[in-house]
Tab-separated table of C-alpha atoms in Angstrom:
chain	number	residue	atom	x	y	z
A	16	UNK	CA	-6.943	-6.884	1.165
A	17	UNK	CA	-7.063	-5.030	-1.968
A	18	UNK	CA	-9.861	-4.870	-4.414
A	19	UNK	CA	-9.331	-4.715	-8.708
A	20	UNK	CA	-10.801	-3.427	-11.326
A	21	UNK	CA	-9.877	-5.567	-14.579
A	22	UNK	CA	-9.515	-2.894	-17.588
A	23	UNK	CA	-7.658	-4.452	-20.227
A	24	UNK	CA	-10.256	-5.305	-23.090
A	25	UNK	CA	-8.757	-8.087	-23.460
A	26	UNK	CA	-8.130	-10.354	-20.369
A	27	UNK	CA	-9.355	-12.814	-20.013
A	28	UNK	CA	-10.665	-11.608	-16.357
A	29	UNK	CA	-13.250	-9.230	-17.514
A	30	UNK	CA	-15.402	-8.988	-16.528
A	31	UNK	CA	-14.598	-9.589	-12.861
A	32	UNK	CA	-13.498	-7.441	-10.434
A	33	UNK	CA	-11.312	-9.490	-8.552
A	34	UNK	CA	-10.342	-8.920	-4.377
A	35	UNK	CA	-6.648	-9.935	-4.070
A	36	UNK	CA	-5.559	-11.489	-0.044
A	37	UNK	CA	-2.894	-11.673	1.841
A	38	UNK	CA	-1.874	-13.184	5.495
A	39	UNK	CA	-3.042	-16.665	5.684
A	40	UNK	CA	-1.395	-19.745	7.639
A	41	UNK	CA	-0.289	-21.276	4.422
A	42	UNK	CA	1.987	-17.987	3.196
A	43	UNK	CA	-0.189	-17.846	-0.584
A	44	UNK	CA	-2.283	-15.131	-1.960
A	45	UNK	CA	-6.069	-15.276	-2.813
A	46	UNK	CA	-7.430	-13.755	-5.387
A	47	UNK	CA	-11.094	-13.966	-5.103
A	48	UNK	CA	-14.498	-12.395	-8.037
A	49	UNK	CA	-16.014	-9.998	-6.889
A	50	UNK	CA	-19.337	-11.029	-8.518
A	51	UNK	CA	-18.774	-14.706	-7.587
A	52	UNK	CA	-16.621	-14.103	-3.855
A	53	UNK	CA	-14.852	-17.577	-5.401
A	54	UNK	CA	-11.799	-17.816	-5.877
A	55	UNK	CA	-9.988	-17.267	-9.095
A	56	UNK	CA	-6.906	-18.062	-7.697
A	57	UNK	CA	-4.545	-19.678	-4.513
A	58	UNK	CA	-0.456	-18.200	-5.673
A	59	UNK	CA	2.013	-18.874	-3.374
A	60	UNK	CA	3.081	-15.889	-2.491
A	61	UNK	CA	6.817	-15.611	-2.824
A	62	UNK	CA	7.676	-15.029	0.059
A	63	UNK	CA	10.441	-17.090	2.641
A	64	UNK	CA	7.571	-17.158	4.908
A	65	UNK	CA	4.441	-15.059	6.344
A	66	UNK	CA	3.988	-11.974	4.027
A	67	UNK	CA	2.324	-9.263	6.331
A	68	UNK	CA	1.122	-6.338	3.558
A	69	UNK	CA	-0.062	-5.879	0.200
A	70	UNK	CA	-0.574	-2.851	-2.364
A	71	UNK	CA	-2.114	-2.936	-5.807
A	72	UNK	CA	-1.438	0.195	-8.176
A	73	UNK	CA	-4.676	2.248	-9.383
A	74	UNK	CA	-4.533	0.918	-12.519
A	75	UNK	CA	-4.666	-2.388	-11.121
A	76	UNK	CA	-1.407	-3.610	-13.224
A	77	UNK	CA	1.240	-3.917	-10.431
A	78	UNK	CA	0.962	-4.889	-6.814
A	79	UNK	CA	3.802	-5.077	-4.650
A	80	UNK	CA	3.931	-6.764	-1.201
A	81	UNK	CA	5.710	-7.604	2.031
A	82	UNK	CA	7.387	-9.864	3.598
A	83	UNK	CA	8.442	-11.848	6.942
A	84	UNK	CA	11.218	-12.620	5.615
A	85	UNK	CA	12.551	-8.635	4.967
A	86	UNK	CA	12.020	-8.480	1.116
A	87	UNK	CA	9.181	-7.088	-0.843
A	88	UNK	CA	8.183	-8.309	-4.314
A	89	UNK	CA	6.269	-6.463	-6.838
A	90	UNK	CA	4.369	-8.146	-9.558
A	91	UNK	CA	2.527	-8.310	-12.530
A	92	UNK	CA	-1.255	-9.138	-12.458
A	93	UNK	CA	-2.614	-10.283	-15.342
A	94	UNK	CA	-0.439	-9.029	-18.705
A	95	UNK	CA	1.786	-10.850	-19.410
A	96	UNK	CA	3.622	-8.685	-22.210
A	97	UNK	CA	3.928	-6.011	-18.918
A	98	UNK	CA	5.280	-8.918	-17.042
A	99	UNK	CA	8.141	-9.817	-19.879
A	100	UNK	CA	9.082	-6.073	-20.429
A	101	UNK	CA	10.035	-5.130	-17.336
A	102	UNK	CA	10.782	-8.982	-15.527
A	103	UNK	CA	14.731	-8.815	-13.759
A	104	UNK	CA	16.584	-11.793	-15.280
A	105	UNK	CA	17.515	-12.706	-11.974
A	106	UNK	CA	13.862	-14.001	-10.767
A	107	UNK	CA	11.230	-16.067	-11.900
A	108	UNK	CA	7.598	-16.415	-10.851
A	109	UNK	CA	6.310	-18.211	-7.932
A	110	UNK	CA	2.950	-19.829	-9.174
A	111	UNK	CA	0.320	-22.282	-8.487
A	112	UNK	CA	-0.551	-25.398	-8.679
A	113	UNK	CA	-2.013	-24.644	-11.523
A	114	UNK	CA	1.507	-24.469	-13.562
A	115	UNK	CA	2.979	-21.459	-14.959
A	116	UNK	CA	0.641	-21.340	-17.736
A	117	UNK	CA	-3.077	-20.690	-15.835
A	118	UNK	CA	-0.719	-17.903	-13.424
A	119	UNK	CA	-2.552	-14.812	-13.608
A	120	UNK	CA	-0.241	-13.162	-11.328
A	121	UNK	CA	3.281	-13.269	-11.891
A	122	UNK	CA	6.173	-12.014	-9.788
A	123	UNK	CA	8.530	-9.692	-11.355
A	124	UNK	CA	11.548	-7.678	-8.582
A	125	UNK	CA	12.746	-9.267	-4.833
A	126	UNK	CA	13.800	-5.571	-3.781
A	127	UNK	CA	15.913	-5.743	-1.309
A	128	UNK	CA	16.873	-3.316	1.750
A	129	UNK	CA	15.592	-3.271	5.293
A	130	UNK	CA	16.345	-6.540	8.127
A	131	UNK	CA	13.271	-7.295	9.653
A	132	UNK	CA	9.828	-7.530	8.273
A	133	UNK	CA	8.371	-5.375	6.724
A	134	UNK	CA	5.236	-3.537	8.063
A	135	UNK	CA	3.851	-1.296	5.212
A	136	UNK	CA	4.159	-0.529	1.603
A	137	UNK	CA	2.612	1.250	-0.698
A	138	UNK	CA	2.687	1.996	-4.796
A	139	UNK	CA	2.262	5.181	-7.359
A	140	UNK	CA	3.107	4.151	-10.452
A	141	UNK	CA	2.986	7.675	-11.584
A	142	UNK	CA	5.944	8.327	-10.148
A	143	UNK	CA	7.363	4.968	-10.506
A	144	UNK	CA	8.445	4.178	-7.098
A	145	UNK	CA	7.500	1.581	-4.068
A	146	UNK	CA	8.010	2.869	0.085
A	147	UNK	CA	8.555	0.026	1.712
A	148	UNK	CA	8.595	-0.398	5.725
A	149	UNK	CA	9.600	-2.195	8.192
A	150	UNK	CA	8.945	-2.806	11.754
A	151	UNK	CA	12.661	-1.960	12.474
A	152	UNK	CA	12.029	1.669	11.513
A	153	UNK	CA	14.092	1.562	8.326
A	154	UNK	CA	11.953	2.758	5.453
A	155	UNK	CA	12.957	2.247	1.835
A	156	UNK	CA	12.435	4.058	-2.051
A	157	UNK	CA	12.942	1.361	-5.112
A	158	UNK	CA	11.601	1.328	-8.939
A	159	UNK	CA	8.404	-0.177	-9.667
A	160	UNK	CA	9.433	-0.885	-13.175
A	161	UNK	CA	13.616	-1.206	-12.725
A	162	UNK	CA	12.951	-2.869	-9.117
A	163	UNK	CA	16.528	-0.667	-8.031
A	164	UNK	CA	16.795	0.543	-5.342
A	165	UNK	CA	17.336	4.921	-3.805
A	166	UNK	CA	17.581	5.362	-1.256
A	167	UNK	CA	16.884	3.699	3.137
A	168	UNK	CA	15.263	6.549	4.731
A	169	UNK	CA	14.712	6.480	8.990
A	170	UNK	CA	12.473	8.800	11.247
A	171	UNK	CA	15.604	8.805	14.489
A	172	UNK	CA	14.114	7.899	17.230
A	173	UNK	CA	15.686	10.719	19.062
A	174	UNK	CA	15.329	13.320	17.086
A	175	UNK	CA	12.802	12.819	15.712
A	176	UNK	CA	13.684	13.958	12.129
A	177	UNK	CA	13.917	11.936	9.440
A	178	UNK	CA	18.047	10.755	8.796
A	179	UNK	CA	19.320	8.637	6.007
A	180	UNK	CA	20.554	4.366	6.279
A	181	UNK	CA	18.297	2.777	7.761
A	182	UNK	CA	20.321	2.802	11.079
A	183	UNK	CA	18.827	0.539	14.268
A	184	UNK	CA	18.030	3.324	16.108
A	185	UNK	CA	14.670	4.180	14.251
A	186	UNK	CA	10.372	4.590	15.545
A	187	UNK	CA	8.473	1.529	14.310
A	188	UNK	CA	6.347	1.803	10.179
A	189	UNK	CA	3.409	1.479	10.911
A	190	UNK	CA	1.033	3.034	8.095
A	191	UNK	CA	2.446	4.745	3.769
A	192	UNK	CA	0.040	7.338	1.571
A	193	UNK	CA	1.787	8.129	-1.288
A	194	UNK	CA	0.910	11.213	-3.155
A	195	UNK	CA	1.304	12.375	-5.888
A	196	UNK	CA	3.244	15.267	-5.871
A	197	UNK	CA	6.211	13.159	-4.791
A	198	UNK	CA	5.076	13.230	-1.461
A	199	UNK	CA	4.408	10.065	1.479
A	200	UNK	CA	2.860	10.208	4.507
A	201	UNK	CA	4.806	7.717	7.108
A	202	UNK	CA	2.533	7.160	9.973
A	203	UNK	CA	4.395	5.286	13.279
A	204	UNK	CA	4.409	2.906	15.691
A	205	UNK	CA	4.264	6.324	18.125
A	206	UNK	CA	1.202	7.828	16.662
A	207	UNK	CA	2.945	10.984	15.059
A	208	UNK	CA	2.658	11.701	10.895
A	209	UNK	CA	5.578	12.602	8.535
A	210	UNK	CA	5.488	13.636	5.501
A	211	UNK	CA	8.520	13.359	3.218
A	212	UNK	CA	9.381	14.234	-0.183
A	213	UNK	CA	10.739	11.146	-2.469
A	214	UNK	CA	13.785	12.589	-2.034
A	215	UNK	CA	13.860	12.408	1.793
A	216	UNK	CA	12.827	15.991	3.617
A	217	UNK	CA	11.120	16.266	5.343
A	218	UNK	CA	8.225	18.081	5.053
A	219	UNK	CA	6.321	18.397	7.979
A	220	UNK	CA	4.927	16.051	10.764
A	221	UNK	CA	2.325	15.886	13.895
A	222	UNK	CA	1.773	14.035	15.891
A	223	UNK	CA	-2.010	13.021	17.032
A	224	UNK	CA	-1.600	10.935	19.653
A	225	UNK	CA	-3.826	7.410	17.434
A	226	UNK	CA	-2.880	4.294	16.368
A	227	UNK	CA	-4.640	4.507	12.987
A	228	UNK	CA	-5.843	1.219	11.058
A	229	UNK	CA	-6.458	2.599	7.146
A	230	UNK	CA	-5.151	5.850	6.178
A	231	UNK	CA	-5.463	7.261	2.158
A	232	UNK	CA	-4.389	10.396	-0.414
A	233	UNK	CA	-7.476	11.779	-2.196
A	234	UNK	CA	-5.718	11.562	-5.889
A	235	UNK	CA	-6.837	14.558	-6.274
A	236	UNK	CA	-6.285	17.122	-4.340
A	237	UNK	CA	-3.324	17.219	-1.060
A	238	UNK	CA	-5.983	16.165	1.436
A	239	UNK	CA	-4.832	12.558	3.673
A	240	UNK	CA	-7.287	11.312	5.300
A	241	UNK	CA	-7.178	8.830	8.084
A	242	UNK	CA	-9.196	6.333	10.378
A	243	UNK	CA	-8.070	4.388	13.987
A	244	UNK	CA	-9.480	2.826	17.123
A	245	UNK	CA	-10.675	6.030	18.141
A	246	UNK	CA	-14.279	5.843	15.893
A	247	UNK	CA	-13.143	9.567	13.815
A	248	UNK	CA	-12.000	9.733	10.507
A	249	UNK	CA	-9.152	13.178	10.409
A	250	UNK	CA	-9.661	14.966	7.359
A	251	UNK	CA	-5.673	17.074	7.177
A	252	UNK	CA	-4.446	19.523	5.156
A	253	UNK	CA	-0.892	17.202	3.697
A	254	UNK	CA	1.186	20.400	3.164
A	255	UNK	CA	0.895	21.633	6.539
A	256	UNK	CA	-0.126	18.612	7.849
A	257	UNK	CA	-3.409	20.916	9.647
A	258	UNK	CA	-7.162	19.248	10.451
A	259	UNK	CA	-9.786	20.574	8.886
A	260	UNK	CA	-12.210	18.593	9.852
A	261	UNK	CA	-12.737	15.101	12.529
A	262	UNK	CA	-16.049	12.657	10.967
A	263	UNK	CA	-17.685	10.941	14.611
A	264	UNK	CA	-18.946	7.401	13.054
A	265	UNK	CA	-20.108	6.513	16.329
A	266	UNK	CA	-19.733	2.418	15.099
A	267	UNK	CA	-16.222	1.533	16.386
A	268	UNK	CA	-13.072	1.926	15.925
A	269	UNK	CA	-11.513	2.942	11.767
A	270	UNK	CA	-10.495	-0.486	9.220
A	271	UNK	CA	-11.308	0.253	6.832
A	272	UNK	CA	-11.123	3.856	4.742
A	273	UNK	CA	-12.146	3.119	1.112
A	274	UNK	CA	-13.092	6.480	-2.492
A	275	UNK	CA	-15.752	4.774	-3.935
A	276	UNK	CA	-15.160	3.582	-7.733
A	277	UNK	CA	-11.390	6.324	-7.650
A	278	UNK	CA	-14.703	9.004	-6.768
A	279	UNK	CA	-13.130	12.064	-4.279
A	280	UNK	CA	-16.434	13.044	-2.749
A	281	UNK	CA	-18.362	9.851	-1.943
A	282	UNK	CA	-15.663	8.115	1.774
A	283	UNK	CA	-16.480	4.275	3.133
A	284	UNK	CA	-15.936	4.591	6.012
A	285	UNK	CA	-15.321	0.522	7.816
A	286	UNK	CA	-15.899	-0.304	11.054
A	287	UNK	CA	-14.917	-2.450	13.343
A	288	UNK	CA	-18.558	-3.543	14.458
A	289	UNK	CA	-19.281	-4.019	10.974
A	290	UNK	CA	-21.086	-1.590	9.512
A	291	UNK	CA	-20.247	0.626	6.255
A	292	UNK	CA	-21.337	4.557	6.521
A	293	UNK	CA	-20.780	6.663	3.869
A	294	UNK	CA	-20.162	10.412	3.629
A	295	UNK	CA	-19.731	13.232	0.647
A	296	UNK	CA	-18.231	15.382	0.171
A	297	UNK	CA	-15.022	15.865	2.740
A	298	UNK	CA	-12.797	17.316	0.881
């Protein structure tokens, strides 16, 4: 589930805040208004089967989805000029029954490289990079605007090292997060964290012994924030994954993390018991 605040003054969706969500029985993407909580658009997700993950760019104009069909799809949200400029000639938009004229979300690229279900995605338009991870352990990097494949990696289950290619002995990838400095963090099913450069170099790693449900990178500092089944929020230095702070919210498992209005001094924490906690000055 992701939210997007429309910042284009000429947008027909202004002044709505939008919430994109997936995982429905009909394999669609729903776009809700946060003001009214009403469904604004119900669109075909483009995948052949269930959509397993979804991520929206910081600017809110681009979205990437991953599915059980082992592909990722890049979408442009309510920006016809940008969609027309970068759409792959072989890709046609998948739209809702309301028709193309009313569609506010256009598919522009289909990304290939995985052979198993895509389990997580992350997008950074500043770096022009989409990173995706699969249940088979492969990690693929693509260009956002061109849709071109960059490289494929995996963390070998035996050596625990980052290796090129999507060999079948990789550890399943659970979560991904990108930092604007050119690195990304991968959380694996064995409870480990890896920081990897977009060039494919392993920078550091650690074993946290916990399954994470949420993981974000602070955009204005080299800080990683994680939350999982232990019920604690942990704050790590990104360059060496040293633990800086632990916050016990005492509200069950952590289910979501987000900075309030992109403010790194105010962190909102969602818990499995339905409570929302707000922590200030976490960095």
